[in-house]
XYZ file of C-alpha atoms in Angstrom:
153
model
C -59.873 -73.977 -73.618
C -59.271 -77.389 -73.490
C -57.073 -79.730 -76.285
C -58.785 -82.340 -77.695
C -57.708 -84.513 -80.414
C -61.266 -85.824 -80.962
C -62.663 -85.560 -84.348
C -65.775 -83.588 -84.467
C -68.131 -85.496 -87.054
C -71.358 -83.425 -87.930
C -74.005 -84.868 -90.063
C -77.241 -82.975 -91.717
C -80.044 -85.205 -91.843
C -82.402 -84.955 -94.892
C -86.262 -85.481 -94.899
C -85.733 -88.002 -98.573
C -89.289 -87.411 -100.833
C -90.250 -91.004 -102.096
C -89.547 -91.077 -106.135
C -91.845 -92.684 -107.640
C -90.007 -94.918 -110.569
C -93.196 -96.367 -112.347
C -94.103 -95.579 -115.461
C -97.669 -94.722 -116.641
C -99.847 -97.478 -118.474
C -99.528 -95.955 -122.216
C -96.215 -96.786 -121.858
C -96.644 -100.368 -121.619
C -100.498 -100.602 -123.217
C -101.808 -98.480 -125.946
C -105.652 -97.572 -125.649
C -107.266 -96.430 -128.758
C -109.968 -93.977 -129.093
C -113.602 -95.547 -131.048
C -112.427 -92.958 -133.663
C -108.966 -94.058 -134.252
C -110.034 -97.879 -134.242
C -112.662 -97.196 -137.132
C -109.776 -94.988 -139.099
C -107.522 -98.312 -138.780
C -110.351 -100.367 -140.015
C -111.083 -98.254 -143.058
C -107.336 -98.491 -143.965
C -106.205 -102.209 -143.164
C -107.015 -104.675 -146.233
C -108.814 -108.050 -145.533
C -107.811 -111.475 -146.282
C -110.333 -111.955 -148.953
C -108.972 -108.699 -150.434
C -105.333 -109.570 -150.726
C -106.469 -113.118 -152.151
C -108.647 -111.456 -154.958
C -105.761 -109.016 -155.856
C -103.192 -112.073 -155.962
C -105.553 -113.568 -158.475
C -104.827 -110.234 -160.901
C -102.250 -110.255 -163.374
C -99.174 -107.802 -161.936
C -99.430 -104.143 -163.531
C -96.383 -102.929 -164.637
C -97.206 -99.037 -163.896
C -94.023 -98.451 -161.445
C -90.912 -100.111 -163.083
C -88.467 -98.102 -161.169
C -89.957 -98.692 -157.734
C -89.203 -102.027 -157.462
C -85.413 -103.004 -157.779
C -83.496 -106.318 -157.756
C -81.781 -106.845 -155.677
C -79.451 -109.226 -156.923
C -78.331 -106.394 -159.874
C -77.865 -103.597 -157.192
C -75.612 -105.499 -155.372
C -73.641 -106.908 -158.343
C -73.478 -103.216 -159.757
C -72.023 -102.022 -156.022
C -69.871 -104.767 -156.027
C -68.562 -103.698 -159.470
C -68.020 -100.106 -158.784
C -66.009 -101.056 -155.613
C -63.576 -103.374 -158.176
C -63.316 -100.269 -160.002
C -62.479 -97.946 -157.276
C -59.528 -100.052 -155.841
C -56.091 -98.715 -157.049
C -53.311 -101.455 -157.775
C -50.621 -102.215 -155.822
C -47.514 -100.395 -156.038
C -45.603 -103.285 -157.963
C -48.488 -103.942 -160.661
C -48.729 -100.321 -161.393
C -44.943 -100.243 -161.742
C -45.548 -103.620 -164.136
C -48.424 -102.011 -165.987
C -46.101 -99.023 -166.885
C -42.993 -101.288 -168.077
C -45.561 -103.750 -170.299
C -47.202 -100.199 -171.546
C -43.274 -99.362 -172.360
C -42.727 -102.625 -174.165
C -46.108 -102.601 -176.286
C -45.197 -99.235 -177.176
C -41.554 -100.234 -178.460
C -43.244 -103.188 -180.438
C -45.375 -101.150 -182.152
C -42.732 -98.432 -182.946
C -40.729 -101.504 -184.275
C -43.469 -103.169 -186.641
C -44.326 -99.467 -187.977
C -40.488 -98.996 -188.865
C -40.396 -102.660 -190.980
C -43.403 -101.864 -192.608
C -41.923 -98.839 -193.551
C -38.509 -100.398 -194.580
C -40.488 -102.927 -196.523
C -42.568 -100.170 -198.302
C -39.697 -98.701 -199.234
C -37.906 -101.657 -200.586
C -40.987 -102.412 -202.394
C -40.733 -99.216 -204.783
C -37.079 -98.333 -205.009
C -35.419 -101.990 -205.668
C -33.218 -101.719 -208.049
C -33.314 -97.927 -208.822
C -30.264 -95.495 -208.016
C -30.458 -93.233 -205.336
C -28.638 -90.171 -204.946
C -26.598 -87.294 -207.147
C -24.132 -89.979 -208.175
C -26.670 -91.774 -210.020
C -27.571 -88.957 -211.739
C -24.209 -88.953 -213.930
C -25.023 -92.849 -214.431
C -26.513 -93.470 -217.555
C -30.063 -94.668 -217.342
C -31.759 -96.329 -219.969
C -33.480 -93.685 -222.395
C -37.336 -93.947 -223.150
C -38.652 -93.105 -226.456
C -40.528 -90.159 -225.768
C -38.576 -86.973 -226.640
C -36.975 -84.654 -223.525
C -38.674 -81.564 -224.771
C -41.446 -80.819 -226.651
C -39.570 -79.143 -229.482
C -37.378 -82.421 -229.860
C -38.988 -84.629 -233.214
C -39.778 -87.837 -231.391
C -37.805 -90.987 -232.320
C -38.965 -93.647 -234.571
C -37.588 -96.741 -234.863
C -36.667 -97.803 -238.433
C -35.706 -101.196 -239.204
């Protein structure tokens, strides 16, 4: 045996098939049958048609099938406004002013009631001490048995 330091190299030749890389006609150009050209003919509308129906007065027989399109998008628009949460210092804000409002209102109800109040008790005693106070006696008797009071002058 004999060193050598050569590199072997071995290589496998292949027989390569040609691929073919076109693609068929129908893929560019469609060819229609005689059948399916008279089925397109029988559906498609002609000039004069579309003319004579733009002459008619629109029927109304499908309101929901057509839409604006100018209200859908202002109704989207809207319910994204309404879907967006404040930030965090306006919600703290809203909160405080809710506070504030609240405290008003709890203030305006207690005058009313202070005024209501001063409204039917001015100038009448309150409490047990102005019970042994006299108070000026009507004319109508305390009990039923009493005689009433006349006034004779």
């Amino acid at each position: 045996m004999s060193k050598s330091t050569e590199i072997m190299t071995v290589t496998l030749k292949d027989d390569e098939e040609e691929i073919k890389n076109e693609r068929p006609e129908s893929y560019y150009r469609v060819s229609y049958t005689a059948e399916e050209k008279s089925a397109f003919e029988q559906a498609a509308l002609t000039a004069e048609q579309i003319f004579r129906e733009l002459s008619l007065p629109p029927i109304d027989a499908w309101p929901l099938k057509v839409m604006s399109i100018e209200r859908h998008n202002a109704q989207v628009e809207r319910e994204k406004k309404k879907k967006k949460r404040a930030g965090k210092k306006k919600r703290e804000n809203m909160v405080e002013c809710r506070e504030r409002r609240q405290k008003r209102e709890k203030e305006r109800k207690k005058a009313a009631a202070e005024k209501y109040k001063k409204k039917f008790w001015v100038g009448k005693p309150k409490g047990k001490k102005a019970k042994g106070q006299s108070i000026a006696k009507s004319d109508k008797p305390k009990f039923r048995t009493e005689a009433p009071k006349f006034r004779t002058e």
